[in-house]
PDB file of C-alpha atoms and ligand atoms in Angstrom:
ATOM      1  CA  MET A1164      32.054  66.806  55.767  1.00  0.00           C
ATOM      2  CA  ASP A1165      29.466  65.300  53.530  1.00  0.00           C
ATOM      3  CA  HIS A1166      27.938  62.004  54.622  1.00  0.00           C
ATOM      4  CA  SER A1167      25.386  61.504  51.867  1.00  0.00           C
ATOM      5  CA  SER A1168      24.937  58.095  50.259  1.00  0.00           C
ATOM      6  CA  PRO A1169      26.925  57.472  47.110  1.00  0.00           C
ATOM      7  CA  GLY A1170      24.956  57.385  43.904  1.00  0.00           C
ATOM      8  CA  PRO A1171      24.502  59.033  40.524  1.00  0.00           C
ATOM      9  CA  SER A1172      24.510  62.789  40.005  1.00  0.00           C
ATOM     10  CA  LEU A1173      20.857  63.855  40.036  1.00  0.00           C
ATOM     11  CA  LEU A1174      19.747  66.719  37.810  1.00  0.00           C
ATOM     12  CA  PHE A1175      16.302  68.024  38.668  1.00  0.00           C
ATOM     13  CA  ASP A1176      14.199  70.178  36.416  1.00  0.00           C
ATOM     14  CA  PHE A1177      12.458  72.983  38.310  1.00  0.00           C
ATOM     15  CA  ASP A1178       9.125  74.028  36.784  1.00  0.00           C
ATOM     16  CA  SER A1179       6.416  71.347  37.063  1.00  0.00           C
ATOM     17  CA  THR A1180       9.026  69.090  38.709  1.00  0.00           C
ATOM     18  CA  LEU A1181      10.378  70.476  42.010  1.00  0.00           C
ATOM     19  CA  VAL A1182       7.418  72.872  42.075  1.00  0.00           C
ATOM     20  CA  GLN A1183       3.894  72.199  40.862  1.00  0.00           C
ATOM     21  CA  VAL A1184       3.692  75.208  38.561  1.00  0.00           C
ATOM     22  CA  GLU A1185       5.671  77.048  35.872  1.00  0.00           C
ATOM     23  CA  GLY A1186       7.498  79.927  37.568  1.00  0.00           C
ATOM     24  CA  ALA A1187       7.442  82.242  34.546  1.00  0.00           C
ATOM     25  CA  ASP A1188       3.671  81.720  34.167  1.00  0.00           C
ATOM     26  CA  GLU A1189       3.227  82.671  37.830  1.00  0.00           C
ATOM     27  CA  LEU A1190       5.378  85.760  37.346  1.00  0.00           C
ATOM     28  CA  PHE A1191       3.431  86.812  34.264  1.00  0.00           C
ATOM     29  CA  ALA A1192       0.160  86.388  36.177  1.00  0.00           C
ATOM     30  CA  GLU A1193       1.568  88.531  38.997  1.00  0.00           C
ATOM     31  CA  THR A1194       2.426  91.373  36.620  1.00  0.00           C
ATOM     32  CA  LEU A1195      -1.093  91.306  35.177  1.00  0.00           C
ATOM     33  CA  ALA A1196      -2.830  91.631  38.530  1.00  0.00           C
ATOM     34  CA  ASN A1197      -5.140  94.448  37.422  1.00  0.00           C
ATOM     35  CA  ALA A1198      -4.750  94.284  33.668  1.00  0.00           C
ATOM     36  CA  PRO A1199      -7.741  94.233  31.327  1.00  0.00           C
ATOM     37  CA  ASP A1200      -8.079  90.983  29.319  1.00  0.00           C
ATOM     38  CA  ARG A1201      -5.867  89.305  31.937  1.00  0.00           C
ATOM     39  CA  GLY A1202      -7.381  85.874  31.244  1.00  0.00           C
ATOM     40  CA  GLY A1203      -6.700  85.956  27.520  1.00  0.00           C
ATOM     41  CA  ARG A1204      -3.130  87.174  27.870  1.00  0.00           C
ATOM     42  CA  LEU A1205      -2.398  84.578  30.541  1.00  0.00           C
ATOM     43  CA  ALA A1206      -3.821  81.805  28.375  1.00  0.00           C
ATOM     44  CA  ARG A1207      -1.623  82.897  25.450  1.00  0.00           C
ATOM     45  CA  PHE A1208       1.481  82.971  27.671  1.00  0.00           C
ATOM     46  CA  ARG A1209       0.771  79.473  29.055  1.00  0.00           C
ATOM     47  CA  GLU A1210       0.149  78.172  25.560  1.00  0.00           C
ATOM     48  CA  ILE A1211       3.643  79.312  24.524  1.00  0.00           C
ATOM     49  CA  THR A1212       5.106  77.705  27.670  1.00  0.00           C
ATOM     50  CA  ASP A1213       3.412  74.409  26.836  1.00  0.00           C
ATOM     51  CA  GLN A1214       4.530  74.454  23.214  1.00  0.00           C
ATOM     52  CA  GLY A1215       8.116  74.880  24.361  1.00  0.00           C
ATOM     53  CA  MET A1216       7.928  72.161  27.005  1.00  0.00           C
ATOM     54  CA  ALA A1217       6.283  69.689  24.656  1.00  0.00           C
ATOM     55  CA  GLY A1218       8.939  70.346  21.998  1.00  0.00           C
ATOM     56  CA  GLU A1219       6.363  71.672  19.512  1.00  0.00           C
ATOM     57  CA  ILE A1220       8.432  74.845  19.084  1.00  0.00           C
ATOM     58  CA  PRO A1221      12.110  75.208  20.054  1.00  0.00           C
ATOM     59  CA  TYR A1222      12.359  75.913  23.762  1.00  0.00           C
ATOM     60  CA  GLU A1223      14.527  79.008  23.275  1.00  0.00           C
ATOM     61  CA  GLN A1224      11.937  80.452  20.886  1.00  0.00           C
ATOM     62  CA  SER A1225       9.229  79.854  23.481  1.00  0.00           C
ATOM     63  CA  LEU A1226      11.370  81.601  26.087  1.00  0.00           C
ATOM     64  CA  ARG A1227      12.065  84.648  23.898  1.00  0.00           C
ATOM     65  CA  LEU A1228       8.387  85.005  22.995  1.00  0.00           C
ATOM     66  CA  ARG A1229       7.366  84.857  26.650  1.00  0.00           C
ATOM     67  CA  VAL A1230      10.014  87.224  27.976  1.00  0.00           C
ATOM     68  CA  GLY A1231       9.010  89.657  25.233  1.00  0.00           C
ATOM     69  CA  LEU A1232       5.538  89.769  26.792  1.00  0.00           C
ATOM     70  CA  LEU A1233       6.865  90.136  30.337  1.00  0.00           C
ATOM     71  CA  ARG A1234       7.532  93.376  32.200  1.00  0.00           C
ATOM     72  CA  ALA A1235       8.215  92.417  35.819  1.00  0.00           C
ATOM     73  CA  SER A1236       9.816  94.505  38.548  1.00  0.00           C
ATOM     74  CA  ARG A1237      12.476  93.216  40.925  1.00  0.00           C
ATOM     75  CA  ALA A1238       9.803  93.218  43.636  1.00  0.00           C
ATOM     76  CA  ASP A1239       7.492  91.088  41.443  1.00  0.00           C
ATOM     77  CA  VAL A1240      10.302  88.577  40.863  1.00  0.00           C
ATOM     78  CA  ALA A1241      11.222  88.414  44.559  1.00  0.00           C
ATOM     79  CA  ARG A1242       7.575  87.978  45.600  1.00  0.00           C
ATOM     80  CA  VAL A1243       6.883  85.189  43.102  1.00  0.00           C
ATOM     81  CA  GLY A1244      10.172  83.422  43.974  1.00  0.00           C
ATOM     82  CA  GLU A1245       9.187  83.345  47.643  1.00  0.00           C
ATOM     83  CA  ALA A1246       5.658  82.187  46.752  1.00  0.00           C
ATOM     84  CA  LEU A1247       7.095  79.228  44.811  1.00  0.00           C
ATOM     85  CA  VAL A1248       8.405  77.809  48.115  1.00  0.00           C
ATOM     86  CA  GLY A1249       4.738  77.246  48.956  1.00  0.00           C
ATOM     87  CA  GLU A1250       4.226  75.411  45.641  1.00  0.00           C
ATOM     88  CA  LEU A1251       6.659  72.538  46.227  1.00  0.00           C
ATOM     89  CA  THR A1252       5.483  69.342  44.590  1.00  0.00           C
ATOM     90  CA  PRO A1253       3.983  67.123  47.331  1.00  0.00           C
ATOM     91  CA  SER A1254       6.531  64.288  47.009  1.00  0.00           C
ATOM     92  CA  VAL A1255       9.384  66.823  46.956  1.00  0.00           C
ATOM     93  CA  HIS A1256       8.008  68.374  50.127  1.00  0.00           C
ATOM     94  CA  ARG A1257       7.722  64.919  51.737  1.00  0.00           C
ATOM     95  CA  ASN A1258      11.319  64.094  50.834  1.00  0.00           C
ATOM     96  CA  ARG A1259      12.912  67.424  51.703  1.00  0.00           C
ATOM     97  CA  ASP A1260      15.248  65.762  54.236  1.00  0.00           C
ATOM     98  CA  TRP A1261      16.363  63.197  51.638  1.00  0.00           C
ATOM     99  CA  ILE A1262      17.176  66.037  49.218  1.00  0.00           C
ATOM    100  CA  VAL A1263      19.129  67.929  51.872  1.00  0.00           C
ATOM    101  CA  ARG A1264      21.105  64.794  52.800  1.00  0.00           C
ATOM    102  CA  ASN A1265      21.978  64.096  49.150  1.00  0.00           C
ATOM    103  CA  ARG A1266      22.546  67.693  48.071  1.00  0.00           C
ATOM    104  CA  SER A1267      26.206  67.060  47.212  1.00  0.00           C
ATOM    105  CA  ARG A1268      25.053  65.145  44.124  1.00  0.00           C
ATOM    106  CA  ILE A1269      22.016  67.251  43.215  1.00  0.00           C
ATOM    107  CA  TRP A1270      21.767  70.118  40.692  1.00  0.00           C
ATOM    108  CA  ILE A1271      18.779  72.091  39.450  1.00  0.00           C
ATOM    109  CA  VAL A1272      18.881  72.476  35.665  1.00  0.00           C
ATOM    110  CA  SER A1273      16.150  74.763  34.430  1.00  0.00           C
ATOM    111  CA  GLY A1274      15.095  76.681  31.370  1.00  0.00           C
ATOM    112  CA  GLY A1275      13.535  79.117  33.849  1.00  0.00           C
ATOM    113  CA  PHE A1276      15.178  81.912  35.809  1.00  0.00           C
ATOM    114  CA  HIS A1277      17.759  81.722  38.577  1.00  0.00           C
ATOM    115  CA  GLU A1278      16.049  84.626  40.345  1.00  0.00           C
ATOM    116  CA  LEU A1279      12.793  82.635  40.623  1.00  0.00           C
ATOM    117  CA  ILE A1280      14.457  79.357  41.645  1.00  0.00           C
ATOM    118  CA  ALA A1281      16.810  80.583  44.379  1.00  0.00           C
ATOM    119  CA  PRO A1282      14.287  80.649  47.275  1.00  0.00           C
ATOM    120  CA  VAL A1283      13.216  77.032  46.602  1.00  0.00           C
ATOM    121  CA  ALA A1284      16.858  75.955  46.311  1.00  0.00           C
ATOM    122  CA  THR A1285      17.550  77.514  49.703  1.00  0.00           C
ATOM    123  CA  GLU A1286      14.552  75.668  51.158  1.00  0.00           C
ATOM    124  CA  LEU A1287      15.980  72.383  49.825  1.00  0.00           C
ATOM    125  CA  GLY A1288      19.548  73.091  51.002  1.00  0.00           C
ATOM    126  CA  ILE A1289      20.895  73.399  47.448  1.00  0.00           C
ATOM    127  CA  ALA A1290      23.679  75.960  46.931  1.00  0.00           C
ATOM    128  CA  PRO A1291      23.101  78.802  44.416  1.00  0.00           C
ATOM    129  CA  ALA A1292      26.057  77.588  42.316  1.00  0.00           C
ATOM    130  CA  ARG A1293      24.105  74.374  41.696  1.00  0.00           C
ATOM    131  CA  ILE A1294      21.266  76.238  39.988  1.00  0.00           C
ATOM    132  CA  LEU A1295      21.923  76.096  36.248  1.00  0.00           C
ATOM    133  CA  ALA A1296      19.347  78.458  34.753  1.00  0.00           C
ATOM    134  CA  HIS A1297      18.734  81.635  32.801  1.00  0.00           C
ATOM    135  CA  ARG A1298      18.975  85.068  34.373  1.00  0.00           C
ATOM    136  CA  PHE A1299      16.953  88.157  33.567  1.00  0.00           C
ATOM    137  CA  ARG A1300      18.314  91.267  31.923  1.00  0.00           C
ATOM    138  CA  TRP A1301      17.156  94.348  33.790  1.00  0.00           C
ATOM    139  CA  SER A1302      16.463  97.906  32.716  1.00  0.00           C
ATOM    140  CA  ALA A1303      17.973 100.813  34.661  1.00  0.00           C
ATOM    141  CA  GLU A1304      14.496 101.262  36.171  1.00  0.00           C
ATOM    142  CA  GLY A1305      14.550  97.696  37.525  1.00  0.00           C
ATOM    143  CA  PHE A1306      12.251  95.901  35.107  1.00  0.00           C
ATOM    144  CA  THR A1307      12.886  92.710  33.140  1.00  0.00           C
ATOM    145  CA  VAL A1308      13.841  93.476  29.553  1.00  0.00           C
ATOM    146  CA  GLY A1309      14.903  90.093  28.295  1.00  0.00           C
ATOM    147  CA  VAL A1310      17.184  87.151  28.920  1.00  0.00           C
ATOM    148  CA  ASP A1311      20.813  87.582  30.043  1.00  0.00           C
ATOM    149  CA  PRO A1312      22.858  86.266  27.097  1.00  0.00           C
ATOM    150  CA  GLY A1313      25.851  85.537  29.325  1.00  0.00           C
ATOM    151  CA  THR A1314      24.739  82.274  30.958  1.00  0.00           C
ATOM    152  CA  ALA A1315      25.573  78.814  29.667  1.00  0.00           C
ATOM    153  CA  LEU A1316      21.822  78.241  29.351  1.00  0.00           C
ATOM    154  CA  ALA A1317      21.500  81.192  26.982  1.00  0.00           C
ATOM    155  CA  ARG A1318      24.513  80.068  24.947  1.00  0.00           C
ATOM    156  CA  GLY A1319      23.467  76.474  24.450  1.00  0.00           C
ATOM    157  CA  GLY A1320      20.490  75.396  26.545  1.00  0.00           C
ATOM    158  CA  LYS A1321      20.589  72.681  29.179  1.00  0.00           C
ATOM    159  CA  PRO A1322      23.313  70.660  27.394  1.00  0.00           C
ATOM    160  CA  ALA A1323      25.761  73.596  27.495  1.00  0.00           C
ATOM    161  CA  ALA A1324      24.953  74.301  31.132  1.00  0.00           C
ATOM    162  CA  VAL A1325      25.506  70.686  32.159  1.00  0.00           C
ATOM    163  CA  ARG A1326      28.728  70.394  30.151  1.00  0.00           C
ATOM    164  CA  GLU A1327      30.175  73.568  31.649  1.00  0.00           C
ATOM    165  CA  ALA A1328      29.230  72.638  35.207  1.00  0.00           C
ATOM    166  CA  GLY A1329      31.537  69.594  35.151  1.00  0.00           C
ATOM    167  CA  ILE A1330      29.000  67.281  36.775  1.00  0.00           C
ATOM    168  CA  PRO A1331      30.377  63.792  37.585  1.00  0.00           C
ATOM    169  CA  ALA A1332      29.029  60.820  35.621  1.00  0.00           C
ATOM    170  CA  PRO A1333      26.791  58.896  35.776  1.00  0.00           C
ATOM    171  CA  ILE A1334      24.103  61.544  35.435  1.00  0.00           C
ATOM    172  CA  TRP A1335      20.390  60.945  35.886  1.00  0.00           C
ATOM    173  CA  VAL A1336      17.871  63.577  34.791  1.00  0.00           C
ATOM    174  CA  ILE A1337      14.448  63.969  36.376  1.00  0.00           C
ATOM    175  CA  GLY A1338      11.944  66.245  34.665  1.00  0.00           C
ATOM    176  CA  ASP A1339       8.671  66.648  32.816  1.00  0.00           C
ATOM    177  CA  GLY A1340       9.760  68.307  29.588  1.00  0.00           C
ATOM    178  CA  ALA A1341      11.422  67.826  26.217  1.00  0.00           C
ATOM    179  CA  THR A1342      14.532  69.788  27.283  1.00  0.00           C
ATOM    180  CA  ASP A1343      15.092  67.304  30.134  1.00  0.00           C
ATOM    181  CA  LEU A1344      14.857  64.347  27.785  1.00  0.00           C
ATOM    182  CA  GLU A1345      17.322  66.121  25.473  1.00  0.00           C
ATOM    183  CA  LEU A1346      20.112  65.682  28.032  1.00  0.00           C
ATOM    184  CA  ARG A1347      19.971  61.929  27.547  1.00  0.00           C
ATOM    185  CA  GLU A1348      19.483  62.177  23.800  1.00  0.00           C
ATOM    186  CA  VAL A1349      22.737  64.143  23.419  1.00  0.00           C
ATOM    187  CA  GLY A1350      24.524  61.607  25.624  1.00  0.00           C
ATOM    188  CA  LEU A1351      25.143  63.763  28.693  1.00  0.00           C
ATOM    189  CA  ALA A1352      22.838  61.729  30.911  1.00  0.00           C
ATOM    190  CA  THR A1353      22.686  57.952  31.118  1.00  0.00           C
ATOM    191  CA  HIS A1354      19.049  57.954  32.300  1.00  0.00           C
ATOM    192  CA  PHE A1355      16.042  60.202  31.845  1.00  0.00           C
ATOM    193  CA  PHE A1356      13.137  59.790  34.257  1.00  0.00           C
ATOM    194  CA  ALA A1357       9.836  61.400  33.241  1.00  0.00           C
ATOM    195  CA  PHE A1358       8.370  63.042  36.334  1.00  0.00           C
ATOM    196  CA  VAL A1359       4.593  62.997  35.942  1.00  0.00           C
ATOM    197  CA  GLU A1360       3.310  64.014  39.373  1.00  0.00           C
ATOM    198  CA  ASN A1361       2.411  67.468  37.983  1.00  0.00           C
ATOM    199  CA  ARG A1362       2.382  67.134  34.204  1.00  0.00           C
ATOM    200  CA  ARG A1363       2.308  64.101  31.909  1.00  0.00           C
ATOM    201  CA  ARG A1364       3.499  64.850  28.357  1.00  0.00           C
ATOM    202  CA  SER A1365       3.094  61.710  26.292  1.00  0.00           C
ATOM    203  CA  ALA A1366       6.015  62.334  23.881  1.00  0.00           C
ATOM    204  CA  VAL A1367       8.326  62.734  26.881  1.00  0.00           C
ATOM    205  CA  VAL A1368       6.933  59.748  28.787  1.00  0.00           C
ATOM    206  CA  GLU A1369       7.254  57.430  25.790  1.00  0.00           C
ATOM    207  CA  ALA A1370      10.953  58.199  25.405  1.00  0.00           C
ATOM    208  CA  ALA A1371      11.801  57.913  29.119  1.00  0.00           C
ATOM    209  CA  ASP A1372      13.876  55.218  30.839  1.00  0.00           C
ATOM    210  CA  GLY A1373      11.419  55.299  33.723  1.00  0.00           C
ATOM    211  CA  VAL A1374       8.273  57.113  34.790  1.00  0.00           C
ATOM    212  CA  LEU A1375       8.048  58.638  38.256  1.00  0.00           C
ATOM    213  CA  GLU A1376       4.554  59.170  39.621  1.00  0.00           C
ATOM    214  CA  ARG A1377       6.293  60.578  42.690  1.00  0.00           C
ATOM    215  CA  LEU A1378       9.855  61.153  43.831  1.00  0.00           C
ATOM    216  CA  GLU A1379       9.933  57.908  45.855  1.00  0.00           C
ATOM    217  CA  ASP A1380       9.704  55.966  42.566  1.00  0.00           C
ATOM    218  CA  LEU A1381      13.259  57.022  41.675  1.00  0.00           C
ATOM    219  CA  PRO A1382      15.433  53.862  41.762  1.00  0.00           C
ATOM    220  CA  ASP A1383      18.186  55.776  43.527  1.00  0.00           C
ATOM    221  CA  PRO A1384      20.466  53.816  45.895  1.00  0.00           C
ATOM    222  CA  ALA A1385      19.460  56.060  48.799  1.00  0.00           C
ATOM    223  CA  PHE A1386      15.746  55.426  48.190  1.00  0.00           C
ATOM    224  CA  THR A1387      16.284  51.721  47.516  1.00  0.00           C
ATOM    225  CA  HIS A1388      18.003  51.422  50.861  1.00  0.00           C
ATOM    226  CA  ARG A1389      15.170  53.247  52.572  1.00  0.00           C
ATOM    227  CA  HIS A1390      12.518  51.071  50.941  1.00  0.00           C
ATOM    228  CA  ARG A1391      14.387  47.943  51.982  1.00  0.00           C
ATOM    229  CA  SER A1392      14.621  49.088  55.571  1.00  0.00           C
ATOM    230  CA  HIS A1393      10.880  49.822  55.529  1.00  0.00           C
ATOM    231  CA  SER A1394       9.800  46.424  54.216  1.00  0.00           C
ATOM    232  CA  SER A1395       9.694  44.564  57.459  1.00  0.00           C
ATOM    233  CA  PRO A1396       9.525  40.754  57.497  1.00  0.00           C
ATOM    234  CA  SER A1397       6.938  41.027  60.250  1.00  0.00           C
ATOM    235  CA  PRO A1398       3.415  41.399  58.837  1.00  0.00           C
ATOM    236  CA  THR A1399       2.299  43.052  62.068  1.00  0.00           C
ATOM    237  CA  GLN A1400       4.458  46.038  61.196  1.00  0.00           C
ATOM    238  CA  ASP A1401       3.170  46.272  57.644  1.00  0.00           C
ATOM    239  CA  LYS A1402       0.761  49.179  57.603  1.00  0.00           C
ATOM    240  CA  ASN A1403      -0.194  48.519  53.966  1.00  0.00           C
TER     241      ASN A1403
HETATM  242 MG1   MG B 646       9.537  71.359  33.725  1.00  0.00          MG
END
């Protein structure tokens, strides 16, 4: 049975939120290990990532442009996915037990790839069915050749994925990008919290209902309870 605290459904972005980096950027870097002009190609790839996350170009366009540049093997994808477990955002790492305890109301909603997210989800106790993300299309030789058009993400972005997953209201979204904010703007989420521990995008922060410097800043009932129990009336126990 599940004994987690009651509270809102929590939708976490993945890249630059649960982990400190952008998974697709890491994968692209991995595939360029010995390539000439590696630095320039990497910079171009990251620039497209940033334009998509800041909302300067449509996210799906940014994704298609990047996947068009990518040729990763299954081994590359598996290796980078495992490496992302070592890139957990510090406050996520600190609160791993809280995430595991509350996993029955947590989903990961990402414009990245299921294959890259799965190892981190396992580390945080989150079931694969709760990862709403893109999937790669693979060639017969086992290389990425594009984005699987069959996922809800591919059909209609994060809003379609959240709608189809039947997530109970109220829904809070925690993320660093324009596609996270979009979930509140289309009315699927009641609150959007800009998570700025890794990246601070001013257009996203300005539109947010709250700004989280770290995960503990989330005004979630489970955290509120924990903070209350930590604020002792006795000054001798106050380490701050
Ligand atoms: Mg992100």
